[in-house]
PDB file of C-alpha atoms in Angstrom:
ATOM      1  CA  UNK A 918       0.858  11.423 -17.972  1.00 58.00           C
ATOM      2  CA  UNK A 919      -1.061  13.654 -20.169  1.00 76.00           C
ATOM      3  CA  UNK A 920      -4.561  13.197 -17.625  1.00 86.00           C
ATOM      4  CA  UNK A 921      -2.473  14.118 -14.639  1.00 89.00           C
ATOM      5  CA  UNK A 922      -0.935  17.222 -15.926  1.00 91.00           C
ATOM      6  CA  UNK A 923      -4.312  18.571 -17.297  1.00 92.00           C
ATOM      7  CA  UNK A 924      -5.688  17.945 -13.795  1.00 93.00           C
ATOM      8  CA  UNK A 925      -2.922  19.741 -12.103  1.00 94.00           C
ATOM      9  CA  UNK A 926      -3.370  22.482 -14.169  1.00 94.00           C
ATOM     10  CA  UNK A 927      -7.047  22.639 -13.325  1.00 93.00           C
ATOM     11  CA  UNK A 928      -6.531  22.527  -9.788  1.00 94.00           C
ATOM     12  CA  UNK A 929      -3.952  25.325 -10.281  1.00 94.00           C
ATOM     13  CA  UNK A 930      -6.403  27.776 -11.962  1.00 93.00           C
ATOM     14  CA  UNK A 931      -8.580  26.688  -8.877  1.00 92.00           C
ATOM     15  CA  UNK A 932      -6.076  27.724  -5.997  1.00 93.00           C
ATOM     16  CA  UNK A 933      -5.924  31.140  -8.172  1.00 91.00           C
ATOM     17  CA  UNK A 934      -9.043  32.173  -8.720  1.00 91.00           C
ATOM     18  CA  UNK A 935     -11.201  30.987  -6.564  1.00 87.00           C
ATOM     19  CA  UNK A 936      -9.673  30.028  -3.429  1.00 87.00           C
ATOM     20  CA  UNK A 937      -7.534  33.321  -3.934  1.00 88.00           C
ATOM     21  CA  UNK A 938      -4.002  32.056  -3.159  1.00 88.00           C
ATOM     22  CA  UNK A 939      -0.792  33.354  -3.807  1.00 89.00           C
ATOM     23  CA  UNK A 940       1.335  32.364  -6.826  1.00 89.00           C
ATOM     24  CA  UNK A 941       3.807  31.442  -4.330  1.00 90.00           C
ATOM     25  CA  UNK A 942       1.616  29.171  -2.464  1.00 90.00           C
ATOM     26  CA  UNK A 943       0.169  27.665  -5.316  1.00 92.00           C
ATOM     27  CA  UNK A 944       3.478  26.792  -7.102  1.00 93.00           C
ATOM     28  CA  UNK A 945       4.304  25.021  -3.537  1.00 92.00           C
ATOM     29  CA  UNK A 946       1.031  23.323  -3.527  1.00 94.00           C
ATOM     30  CA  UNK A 947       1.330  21.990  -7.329  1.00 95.00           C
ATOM     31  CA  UNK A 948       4.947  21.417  -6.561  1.00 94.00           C
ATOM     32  CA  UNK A 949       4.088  18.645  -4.156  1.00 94.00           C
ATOM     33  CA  UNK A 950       1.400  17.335  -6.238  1.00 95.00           C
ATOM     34  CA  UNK A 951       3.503  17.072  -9.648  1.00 95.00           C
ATOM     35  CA  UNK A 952       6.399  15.345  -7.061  1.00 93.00           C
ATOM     36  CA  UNK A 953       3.917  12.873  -5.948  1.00 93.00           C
ATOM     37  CA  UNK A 954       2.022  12.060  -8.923  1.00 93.00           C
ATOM     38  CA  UNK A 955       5.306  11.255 -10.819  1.00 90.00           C
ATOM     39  CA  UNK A 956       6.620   8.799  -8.063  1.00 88.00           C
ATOM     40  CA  UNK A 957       3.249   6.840  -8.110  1.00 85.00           C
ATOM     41  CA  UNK A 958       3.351   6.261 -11.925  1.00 85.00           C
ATOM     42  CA  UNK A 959      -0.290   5.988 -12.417  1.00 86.00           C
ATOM     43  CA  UNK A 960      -3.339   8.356 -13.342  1.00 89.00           C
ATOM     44  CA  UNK A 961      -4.192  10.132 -10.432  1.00 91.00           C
ATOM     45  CA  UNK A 962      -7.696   8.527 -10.201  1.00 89.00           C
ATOM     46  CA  UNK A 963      -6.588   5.270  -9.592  1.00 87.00           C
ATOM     47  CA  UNK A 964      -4.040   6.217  -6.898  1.00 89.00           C
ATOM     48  CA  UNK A 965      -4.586   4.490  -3.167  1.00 85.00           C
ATOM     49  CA  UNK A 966      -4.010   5.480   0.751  1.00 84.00           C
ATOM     50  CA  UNK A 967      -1.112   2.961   0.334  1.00 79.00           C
ATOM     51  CA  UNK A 968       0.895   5.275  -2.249  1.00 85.00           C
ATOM     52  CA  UNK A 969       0.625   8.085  -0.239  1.00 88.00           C
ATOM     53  CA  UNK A 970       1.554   6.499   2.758  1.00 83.00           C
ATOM     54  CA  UNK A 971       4.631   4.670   0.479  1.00 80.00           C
ATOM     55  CA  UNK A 972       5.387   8.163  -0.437  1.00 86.00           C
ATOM     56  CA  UNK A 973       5.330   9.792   2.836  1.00 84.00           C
ATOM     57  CA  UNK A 974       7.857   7.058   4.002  1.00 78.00           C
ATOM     58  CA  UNK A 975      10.034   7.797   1.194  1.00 80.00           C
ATOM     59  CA  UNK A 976      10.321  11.194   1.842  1.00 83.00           C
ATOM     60  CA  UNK A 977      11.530  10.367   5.345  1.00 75.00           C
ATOM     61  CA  UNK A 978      14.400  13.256   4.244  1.00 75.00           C
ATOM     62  CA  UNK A 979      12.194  15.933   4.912  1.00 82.00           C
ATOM     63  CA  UNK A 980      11.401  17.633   8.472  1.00 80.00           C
ATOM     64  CA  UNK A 981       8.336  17.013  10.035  1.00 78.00           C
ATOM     65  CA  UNK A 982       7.021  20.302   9.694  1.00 82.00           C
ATOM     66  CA  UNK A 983       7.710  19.796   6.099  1.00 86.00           C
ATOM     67  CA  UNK A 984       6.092  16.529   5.698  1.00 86.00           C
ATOM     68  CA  UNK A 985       2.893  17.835   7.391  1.00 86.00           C
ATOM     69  CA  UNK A 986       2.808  20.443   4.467  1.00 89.00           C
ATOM     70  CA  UNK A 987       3.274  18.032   1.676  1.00 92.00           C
ATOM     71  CA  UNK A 988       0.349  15.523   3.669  1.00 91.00           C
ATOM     72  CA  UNK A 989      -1.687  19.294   3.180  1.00 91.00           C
ATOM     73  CA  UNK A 990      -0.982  19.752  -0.667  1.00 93.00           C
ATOM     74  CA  UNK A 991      -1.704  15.972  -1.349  1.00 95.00           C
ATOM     75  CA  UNK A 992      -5.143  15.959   0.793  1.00 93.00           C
ATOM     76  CA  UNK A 993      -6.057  19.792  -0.930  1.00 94.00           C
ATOM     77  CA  UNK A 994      -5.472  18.572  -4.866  1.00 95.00           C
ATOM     78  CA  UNK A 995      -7.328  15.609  -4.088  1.00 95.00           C
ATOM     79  CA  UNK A 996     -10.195  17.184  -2.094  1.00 93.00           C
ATOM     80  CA  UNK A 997     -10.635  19.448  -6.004  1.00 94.00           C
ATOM     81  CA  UNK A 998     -11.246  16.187  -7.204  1.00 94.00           C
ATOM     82  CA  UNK A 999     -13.997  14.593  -5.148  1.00 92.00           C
ATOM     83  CA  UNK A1000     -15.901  17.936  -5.078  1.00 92.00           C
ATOM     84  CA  UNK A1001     -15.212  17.876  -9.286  1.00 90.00           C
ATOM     85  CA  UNK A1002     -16.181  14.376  -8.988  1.00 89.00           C
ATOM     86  CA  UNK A1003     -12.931  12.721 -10.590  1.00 89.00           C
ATOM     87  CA  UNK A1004     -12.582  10.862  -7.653  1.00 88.00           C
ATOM     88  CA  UNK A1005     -14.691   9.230  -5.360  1.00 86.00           C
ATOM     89  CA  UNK A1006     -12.885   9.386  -2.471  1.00 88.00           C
ATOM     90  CA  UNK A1007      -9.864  11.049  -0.768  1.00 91.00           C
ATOM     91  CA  UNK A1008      -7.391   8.756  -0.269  1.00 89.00           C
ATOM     92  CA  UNK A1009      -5.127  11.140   1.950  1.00 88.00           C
ATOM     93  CA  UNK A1010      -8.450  10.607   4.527  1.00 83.00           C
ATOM     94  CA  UNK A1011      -6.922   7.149   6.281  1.00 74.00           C
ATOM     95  CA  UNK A1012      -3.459   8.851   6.340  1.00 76.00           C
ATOM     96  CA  UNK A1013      -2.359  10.475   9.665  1.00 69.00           C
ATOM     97  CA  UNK A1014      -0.298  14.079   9.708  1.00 67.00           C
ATOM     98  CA  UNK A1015       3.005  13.554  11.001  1.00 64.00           C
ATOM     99  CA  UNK A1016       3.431  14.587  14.596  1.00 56.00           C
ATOM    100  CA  UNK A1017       6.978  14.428  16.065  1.00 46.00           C
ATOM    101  CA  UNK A1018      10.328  12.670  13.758  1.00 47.00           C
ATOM    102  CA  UNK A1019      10.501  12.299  10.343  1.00 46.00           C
ATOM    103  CA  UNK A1020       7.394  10.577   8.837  1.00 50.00           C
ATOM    104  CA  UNK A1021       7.283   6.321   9.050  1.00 57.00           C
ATOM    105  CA  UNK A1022       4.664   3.918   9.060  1.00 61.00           C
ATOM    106  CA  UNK A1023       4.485   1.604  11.961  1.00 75.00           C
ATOM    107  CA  UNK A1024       5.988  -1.586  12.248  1.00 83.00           C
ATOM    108  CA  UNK A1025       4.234  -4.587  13.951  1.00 90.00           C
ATOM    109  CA  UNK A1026       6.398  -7.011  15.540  1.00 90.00           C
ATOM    110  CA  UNK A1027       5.823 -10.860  14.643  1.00 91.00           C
ATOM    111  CA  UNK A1028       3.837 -11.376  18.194  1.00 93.00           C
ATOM    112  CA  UNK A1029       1.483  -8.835  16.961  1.00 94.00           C
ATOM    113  CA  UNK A1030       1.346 -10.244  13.651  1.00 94.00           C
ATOM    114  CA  UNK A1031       0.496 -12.803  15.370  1.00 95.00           C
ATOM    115  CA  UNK A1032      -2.087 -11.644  17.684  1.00 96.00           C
ATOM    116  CA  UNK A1033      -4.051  -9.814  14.885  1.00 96.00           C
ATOM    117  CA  UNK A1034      -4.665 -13.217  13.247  1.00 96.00           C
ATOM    118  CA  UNK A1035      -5.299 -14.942  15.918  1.00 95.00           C
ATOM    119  CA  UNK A1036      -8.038 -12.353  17.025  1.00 95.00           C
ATOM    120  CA  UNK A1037     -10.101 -13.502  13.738  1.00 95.00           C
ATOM    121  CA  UNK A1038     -12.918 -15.647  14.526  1.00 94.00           C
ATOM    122  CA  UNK A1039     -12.965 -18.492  12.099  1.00 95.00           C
ATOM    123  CA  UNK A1040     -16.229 -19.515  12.657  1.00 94.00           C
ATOM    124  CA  UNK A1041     -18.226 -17.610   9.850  1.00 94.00           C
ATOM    125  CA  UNK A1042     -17.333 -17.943   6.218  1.00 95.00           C
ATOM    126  CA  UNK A1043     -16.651 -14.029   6.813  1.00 95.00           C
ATOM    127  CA  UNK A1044     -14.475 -14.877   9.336  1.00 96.00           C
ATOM    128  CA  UNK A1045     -12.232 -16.928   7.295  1.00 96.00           C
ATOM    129  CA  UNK A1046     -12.194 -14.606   4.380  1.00 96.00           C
ATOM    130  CA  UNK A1047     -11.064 -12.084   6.533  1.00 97.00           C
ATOM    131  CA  UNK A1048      -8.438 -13.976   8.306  1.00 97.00           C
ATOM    132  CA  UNK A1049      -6.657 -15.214   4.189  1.00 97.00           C
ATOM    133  CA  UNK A1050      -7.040 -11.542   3.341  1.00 96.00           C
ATOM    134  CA  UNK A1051      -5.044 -10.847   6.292  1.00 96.00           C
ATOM    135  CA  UNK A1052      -2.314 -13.499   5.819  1.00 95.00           C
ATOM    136  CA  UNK A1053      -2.254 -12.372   2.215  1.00 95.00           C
ATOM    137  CA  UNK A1054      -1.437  -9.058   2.630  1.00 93.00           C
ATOM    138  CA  UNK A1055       1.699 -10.250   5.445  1.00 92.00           C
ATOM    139  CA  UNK A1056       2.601 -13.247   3.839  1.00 90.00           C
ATOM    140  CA  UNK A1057       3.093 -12.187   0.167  1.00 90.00           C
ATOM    141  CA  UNK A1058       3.216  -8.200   1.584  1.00 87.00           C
ATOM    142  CA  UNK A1059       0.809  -6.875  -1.393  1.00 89.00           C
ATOM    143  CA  UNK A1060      -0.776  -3.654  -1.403  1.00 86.00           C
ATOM    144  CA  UNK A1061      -4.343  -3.429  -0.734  1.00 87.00           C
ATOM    145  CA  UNK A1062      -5.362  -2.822  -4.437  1.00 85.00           C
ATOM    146  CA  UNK A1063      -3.497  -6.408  -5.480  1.00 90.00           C
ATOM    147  CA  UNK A1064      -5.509  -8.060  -2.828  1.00 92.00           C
ATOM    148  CA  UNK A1065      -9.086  -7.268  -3.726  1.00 92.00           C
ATOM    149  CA  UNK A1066      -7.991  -7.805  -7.522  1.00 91.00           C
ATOM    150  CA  UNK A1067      -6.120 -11.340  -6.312  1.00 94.00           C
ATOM    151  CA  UNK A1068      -7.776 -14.061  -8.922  1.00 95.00           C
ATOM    152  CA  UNK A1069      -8.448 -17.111  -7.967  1.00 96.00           C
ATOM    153  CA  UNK A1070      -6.558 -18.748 -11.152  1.00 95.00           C
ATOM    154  CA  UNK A1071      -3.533 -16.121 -10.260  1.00 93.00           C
ATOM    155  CA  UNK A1072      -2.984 -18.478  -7.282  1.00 94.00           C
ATOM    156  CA  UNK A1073      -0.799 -21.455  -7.905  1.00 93.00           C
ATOM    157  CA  UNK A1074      -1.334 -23.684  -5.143  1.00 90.00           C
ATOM    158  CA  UNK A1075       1.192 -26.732  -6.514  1.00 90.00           C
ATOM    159  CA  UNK A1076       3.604 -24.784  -6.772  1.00 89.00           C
ATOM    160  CA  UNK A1077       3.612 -21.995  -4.023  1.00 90.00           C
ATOM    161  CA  UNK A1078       2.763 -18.676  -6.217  1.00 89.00           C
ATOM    162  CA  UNK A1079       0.555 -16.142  -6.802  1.00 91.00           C
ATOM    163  CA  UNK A1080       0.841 -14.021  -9.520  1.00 91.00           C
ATOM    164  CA  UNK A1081       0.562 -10.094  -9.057  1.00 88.00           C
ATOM    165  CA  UNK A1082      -0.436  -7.550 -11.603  1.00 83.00           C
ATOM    166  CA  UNK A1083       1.024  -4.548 -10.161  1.00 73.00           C
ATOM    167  CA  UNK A1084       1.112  -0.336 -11.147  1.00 68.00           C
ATOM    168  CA  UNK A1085       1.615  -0.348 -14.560  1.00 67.00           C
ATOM    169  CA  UNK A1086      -0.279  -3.635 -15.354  1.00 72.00           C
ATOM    170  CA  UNK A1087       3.539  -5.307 -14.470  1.00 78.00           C
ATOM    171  CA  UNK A1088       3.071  -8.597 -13.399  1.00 85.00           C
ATOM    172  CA  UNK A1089       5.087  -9.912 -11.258  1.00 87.00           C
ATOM    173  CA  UNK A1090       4.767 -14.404  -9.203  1.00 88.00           C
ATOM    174  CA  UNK A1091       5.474 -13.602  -5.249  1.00 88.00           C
ATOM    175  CA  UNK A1092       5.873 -16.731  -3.078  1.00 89.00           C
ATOM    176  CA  UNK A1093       3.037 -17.529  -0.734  1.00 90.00           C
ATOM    177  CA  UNK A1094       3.494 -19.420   2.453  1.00 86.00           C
ATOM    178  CA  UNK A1095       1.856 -22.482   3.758  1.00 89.00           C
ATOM    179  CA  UNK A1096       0.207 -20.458   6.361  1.00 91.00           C
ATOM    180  CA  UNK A1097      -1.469 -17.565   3.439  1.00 92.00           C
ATOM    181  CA  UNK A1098      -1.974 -20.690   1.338  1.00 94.00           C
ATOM    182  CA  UNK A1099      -3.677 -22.778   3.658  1.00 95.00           C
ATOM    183  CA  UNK A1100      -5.789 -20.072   4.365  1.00 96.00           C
ATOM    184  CA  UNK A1101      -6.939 -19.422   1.069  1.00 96.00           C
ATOM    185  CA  UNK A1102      -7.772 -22.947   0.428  1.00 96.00           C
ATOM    186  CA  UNK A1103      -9.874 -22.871   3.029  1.00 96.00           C
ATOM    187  CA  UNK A1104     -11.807 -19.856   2.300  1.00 96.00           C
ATOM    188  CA  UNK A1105     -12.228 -21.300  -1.144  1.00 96.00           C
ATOM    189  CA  UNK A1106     -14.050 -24.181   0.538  1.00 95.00           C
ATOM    190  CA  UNK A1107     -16.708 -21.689   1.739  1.00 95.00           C
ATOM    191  CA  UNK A1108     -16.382 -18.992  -0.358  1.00 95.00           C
ATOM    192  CA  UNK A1109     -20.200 -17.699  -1.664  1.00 93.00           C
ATOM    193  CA  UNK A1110     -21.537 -17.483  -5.269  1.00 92.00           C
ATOM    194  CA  UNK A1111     -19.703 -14.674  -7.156  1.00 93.00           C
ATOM    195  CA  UNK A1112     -23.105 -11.884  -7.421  1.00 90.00           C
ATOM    196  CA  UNK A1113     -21.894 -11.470 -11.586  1.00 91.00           C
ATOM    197  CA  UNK A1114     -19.756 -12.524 -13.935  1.00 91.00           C
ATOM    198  CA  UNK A1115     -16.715 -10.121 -13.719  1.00 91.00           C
ATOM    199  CA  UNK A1116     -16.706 -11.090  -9.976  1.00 92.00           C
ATOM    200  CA  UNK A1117     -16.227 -15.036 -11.027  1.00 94.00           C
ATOM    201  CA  UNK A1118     -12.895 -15.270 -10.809  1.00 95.00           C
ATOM    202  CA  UNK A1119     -12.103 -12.615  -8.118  1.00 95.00           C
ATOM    203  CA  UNK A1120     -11.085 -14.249  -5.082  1.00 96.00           C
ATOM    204  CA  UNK A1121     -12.262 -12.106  -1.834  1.00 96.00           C
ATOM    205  CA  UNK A1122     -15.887 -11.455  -2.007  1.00 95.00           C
ATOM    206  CA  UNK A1123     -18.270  -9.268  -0.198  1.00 93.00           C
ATOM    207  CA  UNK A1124     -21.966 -10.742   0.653  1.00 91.00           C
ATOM    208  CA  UNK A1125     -23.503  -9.370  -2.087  1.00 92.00           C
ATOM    209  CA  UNK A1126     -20.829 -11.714  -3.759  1.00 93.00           C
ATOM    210  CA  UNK A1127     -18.903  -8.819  -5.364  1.00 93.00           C
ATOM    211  CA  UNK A1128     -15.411  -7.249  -5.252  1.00 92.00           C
ATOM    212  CA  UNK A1129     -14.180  -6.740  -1.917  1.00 91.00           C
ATOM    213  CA  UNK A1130     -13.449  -2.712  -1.710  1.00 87.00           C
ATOM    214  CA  UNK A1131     -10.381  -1.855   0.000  1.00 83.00           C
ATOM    215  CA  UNK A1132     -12.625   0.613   2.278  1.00 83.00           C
ATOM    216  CA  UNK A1133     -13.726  -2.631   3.400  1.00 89.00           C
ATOM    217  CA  UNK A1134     -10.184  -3.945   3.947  1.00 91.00           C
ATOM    218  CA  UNK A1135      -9.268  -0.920   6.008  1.00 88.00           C
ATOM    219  CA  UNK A1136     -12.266  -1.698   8.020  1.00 90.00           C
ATOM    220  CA  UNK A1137     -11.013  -5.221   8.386  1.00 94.00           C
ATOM    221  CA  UNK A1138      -7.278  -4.485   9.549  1.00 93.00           C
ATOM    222  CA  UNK A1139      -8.684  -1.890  11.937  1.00 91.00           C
ATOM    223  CA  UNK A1140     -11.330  -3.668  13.634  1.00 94.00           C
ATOM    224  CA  UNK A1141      -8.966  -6.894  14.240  1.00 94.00           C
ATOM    225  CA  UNK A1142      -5.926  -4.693  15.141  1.00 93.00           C
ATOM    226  CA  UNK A1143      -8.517  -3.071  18.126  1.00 93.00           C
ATOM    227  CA  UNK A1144      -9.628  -6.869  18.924  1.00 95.00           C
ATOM    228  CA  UNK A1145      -6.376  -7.832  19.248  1.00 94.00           C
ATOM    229  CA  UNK A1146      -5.329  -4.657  21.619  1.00 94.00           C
ATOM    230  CA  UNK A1147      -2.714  -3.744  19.134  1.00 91.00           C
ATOM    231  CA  UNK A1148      -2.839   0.387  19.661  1.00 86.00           C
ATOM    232  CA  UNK A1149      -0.267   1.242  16.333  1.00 84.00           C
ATOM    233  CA  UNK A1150      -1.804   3.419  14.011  1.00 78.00           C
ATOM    234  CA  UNK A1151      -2.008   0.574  11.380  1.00 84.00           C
ATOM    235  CA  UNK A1152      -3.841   0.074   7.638  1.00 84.00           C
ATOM    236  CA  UNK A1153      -3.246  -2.514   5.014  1.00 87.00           C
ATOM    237  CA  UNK A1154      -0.038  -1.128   3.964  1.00 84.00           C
ATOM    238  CA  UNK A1155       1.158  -1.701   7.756  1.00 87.00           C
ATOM    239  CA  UNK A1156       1.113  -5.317   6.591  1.00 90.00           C
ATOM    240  CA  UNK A1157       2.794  -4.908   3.657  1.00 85.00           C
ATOM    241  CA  UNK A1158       5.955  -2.762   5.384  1.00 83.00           C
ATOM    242  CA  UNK A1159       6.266  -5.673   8.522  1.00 86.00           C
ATOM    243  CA  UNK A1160       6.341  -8.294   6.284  1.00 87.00           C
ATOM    244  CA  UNK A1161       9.336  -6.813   4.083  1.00 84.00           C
ATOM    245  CA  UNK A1162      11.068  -5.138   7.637  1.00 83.00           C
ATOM    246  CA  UNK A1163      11.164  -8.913   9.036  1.00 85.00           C
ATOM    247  CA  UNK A1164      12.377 -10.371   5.902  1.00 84.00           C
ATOM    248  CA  UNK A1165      15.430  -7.909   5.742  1.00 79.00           C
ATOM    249  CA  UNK A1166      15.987  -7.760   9.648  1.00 79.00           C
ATOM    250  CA  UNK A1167      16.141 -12.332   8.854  1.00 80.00           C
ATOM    251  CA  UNK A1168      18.698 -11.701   6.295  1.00 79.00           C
ATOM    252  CA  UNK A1169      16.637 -12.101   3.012  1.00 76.00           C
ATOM    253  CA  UNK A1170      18.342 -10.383   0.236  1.00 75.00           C
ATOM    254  CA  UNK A1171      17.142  -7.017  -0.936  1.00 75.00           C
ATOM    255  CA  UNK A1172      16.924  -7.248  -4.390  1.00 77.00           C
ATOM    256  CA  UNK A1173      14.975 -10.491  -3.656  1.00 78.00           C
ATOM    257  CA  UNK A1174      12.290  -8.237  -1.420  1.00 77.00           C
ATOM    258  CA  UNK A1175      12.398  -5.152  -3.891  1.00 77.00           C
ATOM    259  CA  UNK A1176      11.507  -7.742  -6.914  1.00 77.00           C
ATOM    260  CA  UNK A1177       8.651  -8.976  -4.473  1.00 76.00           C
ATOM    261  CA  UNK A1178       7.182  -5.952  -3.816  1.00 77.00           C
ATOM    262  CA  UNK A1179       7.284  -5.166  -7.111  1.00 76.00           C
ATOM    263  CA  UNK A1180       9.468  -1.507  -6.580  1.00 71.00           C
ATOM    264  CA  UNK A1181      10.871  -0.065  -9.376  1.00 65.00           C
ATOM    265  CA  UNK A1182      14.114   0.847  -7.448  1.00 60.00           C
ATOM    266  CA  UNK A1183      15.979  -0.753  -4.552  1.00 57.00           C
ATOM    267  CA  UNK A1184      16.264   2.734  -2.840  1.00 58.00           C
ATOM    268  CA  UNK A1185      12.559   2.851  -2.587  1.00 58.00           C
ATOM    269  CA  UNK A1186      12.645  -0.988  -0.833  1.00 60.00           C
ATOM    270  CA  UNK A1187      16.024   0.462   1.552  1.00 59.00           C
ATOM    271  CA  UNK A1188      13.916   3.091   2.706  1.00 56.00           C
ATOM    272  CA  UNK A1189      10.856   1.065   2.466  1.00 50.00           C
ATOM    273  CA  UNK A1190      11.846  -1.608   5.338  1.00 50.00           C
ATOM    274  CA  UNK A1191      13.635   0.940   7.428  1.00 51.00           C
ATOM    275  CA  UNK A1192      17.036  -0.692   6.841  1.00 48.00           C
ATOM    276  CA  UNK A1193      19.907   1.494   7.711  1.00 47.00           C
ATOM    277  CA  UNK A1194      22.195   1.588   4.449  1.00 49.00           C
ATOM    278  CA  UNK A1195      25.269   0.397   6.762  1.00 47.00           C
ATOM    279  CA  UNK A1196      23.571  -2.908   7.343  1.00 50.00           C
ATOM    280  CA  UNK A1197      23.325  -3.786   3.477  1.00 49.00           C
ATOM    281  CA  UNK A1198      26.726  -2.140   2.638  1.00 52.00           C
ATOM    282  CA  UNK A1199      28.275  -3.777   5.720  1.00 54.00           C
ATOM    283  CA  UNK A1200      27.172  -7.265   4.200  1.00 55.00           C
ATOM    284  CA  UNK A1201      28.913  -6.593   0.855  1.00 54.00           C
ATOM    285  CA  UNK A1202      31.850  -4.887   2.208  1.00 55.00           C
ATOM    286  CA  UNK A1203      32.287  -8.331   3.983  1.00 58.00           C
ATOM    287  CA  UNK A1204      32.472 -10.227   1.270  1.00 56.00           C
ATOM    288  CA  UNK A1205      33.838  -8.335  -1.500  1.00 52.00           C
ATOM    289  CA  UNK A1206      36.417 -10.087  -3.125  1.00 62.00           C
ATOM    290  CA  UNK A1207      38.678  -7.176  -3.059  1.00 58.00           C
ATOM    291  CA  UNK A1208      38.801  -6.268   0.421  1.00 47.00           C
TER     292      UNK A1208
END
């Protein structure tokens, strides 16, 4: 992308000359950045905590000492653009260095799952937004950006869909359970008057009646993850990653989870849901016809 590379370049001439670094360092640092920015596929305004956190997983090949570095060159290039004001936020900020091991979100087990919803007090129209959000981003495993967009004529409640529109504008229909569903149906019942006319058709909405921000989302998953003693370092995409983990580890078929997700490769979802590559190949091996 044309935006991306211009930016990169900027941020080079800005390691140069004014923060005085090496040529060396600075081809490491725009190294990583160039890496990144071409896995993620989009400008690098729009990208989220969840890609970097996707990305951090997927370099699970590297050493942790190495990992920590690449966290350092992703946080640095996008520090240059909040203080150049191309972004308004860092999204590198909810993301925690690497300490010991190779670099992988945490995985909730279904009894935590569990507990985190049930720690959501149902008895505030806030309180059932935020426990469909919630089921939403487990039980269809969306990132937090496809939440907060999530329409309320994207959701097919007849016929157990919701339709996605992913990186890329891709769209993609991802089954939704009864439990999600119900959910949503029932924060429909109470949801408020949209605040303006692009916020109509939105489905989560903040008091002011407005977009949900996925600050706010963060906020959510945190604050109901300390309620319901869960201690994992956990965000939105922590959701996202259980869900598809427990699907594979039930015996759902990959390319099934990797089209639900939305991943453009299968390696990504293999790596993604912490499945060994023996337990996929094992299952084919078995029943290859030529054995």
């Amino acid at each position: 992308m044309d935006d991306n590379r211009i930016l990169v370049e900027d941020y080079s001439r800005y390691l140069r000359i004014e923060r005085a670094m090496s040529p060396n360092t600075v081809s490491g640092y725009c190294r990583d950045v160039v890496s990144f920015l071409e896995h993620a596929g989009v400008p690098a305004g729009n990208v989220e905590p969840d890609d970097i956190i996707e990305y951090m997983s997927f370099r699970k090949d590297l050493s942790s000492r190495s990992q920590a570095r690449l966290l350092s060159s992703l946080r640095s290039f996008f520090n240059y653009l909040v203080m150049e004001k191309s972004v308004a936020s860092n999204p590198c900020d909810v993301v925690d260095s690497p300490k010991t091991g190779r670099y992988l979100p945490d995985v909730l087990s279904v009894e935590e799952v569990e507990r985190i919803m049930d720690s959501v007090a149902l008895d505030s129209v806030s309180g059932v937004r935020d426990r469909a959000i919630l089921e939403v981003l487990y039980g269809c495993g969306l990132r937090v950006s496809e939440a907060v967009s999530l329409k309320i004529s994207d959701v097919y409640d007849g016929e157990g869909f919701v339709r996605i529109v992913g990186k890329g504008n891709k769209q993609r229909l991802v089954p939704i359970g009864e439990m999600a569903l119900g959910f949503v149906l029932r924060y429909l019942e109470v949801r408020p008057e949209p605040g303006d006319r692009e916020s109509e058709d939105i489905l989560f909405l903040n008091r002011s009646g407005r977009k949900l921000s996925r600050v706010s989302v963060f906020n959510i998953v945190k604050r109901q993850a300390m309620l319901a003693g869960v201690g994992k370092e956990i965000s939105p995409h922590t959701f996202r990653h259980s869900f598809a983990t427990h699907l594979i580890e039930n015996g759902a078929d990959l390319r099934a989870v990797q089209e639900m997700l939305g991943h453009e490769s299968i390696l990504t979802t293999e790596i993604y849901t912490h499945v060994e590559a023996s337990h996929w190949q094992g299952n084919i091996i078995s029943h290859h016809p030529r054995k």
